[in-house]
C-alpha atoms as one frame of an Amber mdcrd trajectory, in Angstrom:
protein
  48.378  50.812  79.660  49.445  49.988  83.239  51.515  53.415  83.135  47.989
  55.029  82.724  46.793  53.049  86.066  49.471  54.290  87.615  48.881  57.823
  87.010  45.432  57.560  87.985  46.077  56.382  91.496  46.631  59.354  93.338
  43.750  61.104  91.635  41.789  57.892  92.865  43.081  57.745  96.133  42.625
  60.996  96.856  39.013  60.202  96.885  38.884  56.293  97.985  41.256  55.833
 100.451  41.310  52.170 100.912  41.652  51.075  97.520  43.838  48.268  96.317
  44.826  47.304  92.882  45.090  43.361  91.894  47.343  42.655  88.719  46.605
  39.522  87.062  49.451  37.757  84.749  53.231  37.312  84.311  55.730  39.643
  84.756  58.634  40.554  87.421  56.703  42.470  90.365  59.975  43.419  92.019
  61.245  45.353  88.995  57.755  47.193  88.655  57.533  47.658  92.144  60.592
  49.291  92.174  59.470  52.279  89.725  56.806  53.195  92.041  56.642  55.887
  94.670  57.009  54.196  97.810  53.313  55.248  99.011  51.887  53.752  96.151
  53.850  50.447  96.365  51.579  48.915  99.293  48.204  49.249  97.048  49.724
  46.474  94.584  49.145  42.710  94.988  50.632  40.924  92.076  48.980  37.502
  91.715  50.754  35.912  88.707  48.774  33.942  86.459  45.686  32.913  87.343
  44.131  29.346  86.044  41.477  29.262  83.565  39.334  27.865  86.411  39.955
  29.913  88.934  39.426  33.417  86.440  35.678  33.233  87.086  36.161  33.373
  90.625  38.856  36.202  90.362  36.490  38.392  87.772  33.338  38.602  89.953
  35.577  39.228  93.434  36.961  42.486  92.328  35.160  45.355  92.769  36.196
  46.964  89.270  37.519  45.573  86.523  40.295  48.420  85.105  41.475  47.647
  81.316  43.721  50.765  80.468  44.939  49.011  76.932  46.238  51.652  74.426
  45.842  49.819  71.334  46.826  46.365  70.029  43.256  44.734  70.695  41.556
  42.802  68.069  38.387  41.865  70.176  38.652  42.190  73.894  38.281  38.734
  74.885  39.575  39.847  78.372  36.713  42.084  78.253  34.048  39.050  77.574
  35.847  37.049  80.396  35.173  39.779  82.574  32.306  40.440  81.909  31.040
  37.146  82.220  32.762  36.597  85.746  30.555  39.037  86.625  33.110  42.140
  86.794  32.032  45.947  86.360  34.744  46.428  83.648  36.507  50.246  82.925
  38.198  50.368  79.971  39.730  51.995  77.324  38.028  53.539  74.196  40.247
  51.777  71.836  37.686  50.497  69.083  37.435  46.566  70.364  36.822  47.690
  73.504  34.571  50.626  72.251  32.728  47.928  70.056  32.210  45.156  72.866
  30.631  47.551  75.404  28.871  48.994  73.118  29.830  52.432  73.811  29.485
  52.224  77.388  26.065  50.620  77.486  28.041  47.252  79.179  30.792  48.381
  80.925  32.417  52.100  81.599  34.551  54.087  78.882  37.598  56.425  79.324
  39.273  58.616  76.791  42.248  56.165  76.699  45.685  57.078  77.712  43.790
  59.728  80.107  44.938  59.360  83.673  42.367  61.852  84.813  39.655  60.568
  82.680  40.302  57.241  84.207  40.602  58.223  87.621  37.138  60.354  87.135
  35.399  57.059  85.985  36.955  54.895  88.872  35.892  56.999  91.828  32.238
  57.828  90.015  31.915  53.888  89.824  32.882  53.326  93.314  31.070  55.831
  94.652  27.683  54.627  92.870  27.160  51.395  93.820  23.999  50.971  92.497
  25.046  52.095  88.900  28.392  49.637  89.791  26.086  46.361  90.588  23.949
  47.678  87.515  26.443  47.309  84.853  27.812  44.584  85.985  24.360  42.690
  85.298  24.144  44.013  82.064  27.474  43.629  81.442  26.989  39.631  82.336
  23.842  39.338  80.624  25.789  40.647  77.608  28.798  38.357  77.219  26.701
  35.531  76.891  26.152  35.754  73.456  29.810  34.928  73.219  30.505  31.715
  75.167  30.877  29.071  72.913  28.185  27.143  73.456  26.209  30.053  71.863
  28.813  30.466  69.061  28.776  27.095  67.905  24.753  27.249  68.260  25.164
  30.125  65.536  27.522  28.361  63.124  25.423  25.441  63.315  22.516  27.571
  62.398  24.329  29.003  59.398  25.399  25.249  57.887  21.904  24.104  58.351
  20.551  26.769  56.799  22.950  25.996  53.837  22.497  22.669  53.780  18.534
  23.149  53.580  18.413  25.400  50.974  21.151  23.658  48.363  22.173  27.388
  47.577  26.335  27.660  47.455  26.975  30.175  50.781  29.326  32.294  49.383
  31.620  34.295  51.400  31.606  38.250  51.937  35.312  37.836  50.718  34.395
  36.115  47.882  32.390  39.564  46.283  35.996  41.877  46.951  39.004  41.626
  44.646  42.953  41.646  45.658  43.272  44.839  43.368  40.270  46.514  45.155
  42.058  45.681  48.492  45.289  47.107  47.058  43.858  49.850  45.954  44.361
  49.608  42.266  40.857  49.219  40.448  41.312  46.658  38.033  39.810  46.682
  34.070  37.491  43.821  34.084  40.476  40.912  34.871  39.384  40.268  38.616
């Protein structure tokens, strides 16, 4: 989704002037670099991959967090790290992303692949800081629930609960059948 980015950018700077775009992770900056339109090259700083430790740090120093992703996502645990660094995250409307913000009530949602979509919700963001600093909060506030202290917390919960009540937990898998899943309804030898 970094093409989409990349489209955006003139929209973006047509309105913010000054803006600069980090890129986090491995790959060959000089080949990407070279693809670009010299004006545009300057706005990129490619830091490589950052430590676990230091992606905290890196999430709540940026002023947006911009997750263009056009598919391929299970969860979004980028998203959660984000969001937890304390980063106003834009992203995508793929469903995982859709699903974690909650349709935009945690972090900001473009039509994805949409360069002007994107672009619209950058410059609105930056522009509002207030609304910026506000879903960041509830943004952090929200991923939370997903650090695994809390997780674990919850899985304990559930085997207790077991444990207490001598009932078998079954599994929601256990109530489907392969044929069901296949598609072919089966006569009465699940």
């Amino acid at each position: 989704g970094l093409s989409v980015l990349i489209e955006a950018l003139p929209q973006i700077l047509s309105r913010i002037p000054d803006i600069r775009i980090l890129i986090a992770g491995p790959g060959d900056p000089e080949s990407f670099l070279e693809k670009l339109e010299p004006h545009l090259r300057n706005r990129f700083t490619f830091l490589g991959t950052i430590s676990e430790s230091d992606k905290a740090n890196f999430m709540a120093s940026v002023g947006i967090y911009v997750a263009p992703n056009t598919g391929g996502e299970s969860f979004g645990i980028i998203l959660a790290e984000a969001l937890a660094g304390g980063a106003t995250v834009v992203a995508s409307d793929i469903p995982a992303f859709d699903s974690l913000l909650n349709h935009g009530q945690y972090g900001e949602i473009f039509e994805s692949e949409s360069s002007t979509d994107l672009a619209k919700r950058v410059i609105d963001l930056l522009r509002d800081e207030n609304r910026r600093v506000e879903l960041g909060k509830a943004g952090k506030a929200h991923a939370q629930q997903f650090d695994w202290k809390v997780v674990a917390d919850q899985i304990f919960s559930i085997y207790e609960m077991s444990l207490v009540s001598g009932e078998k937990v079954r599994l929601a898998s256990e109530n489907r059948s392969w044929s069901k899943f296949l598609g072919r309804e089966s006569k009465g030898d699940e």
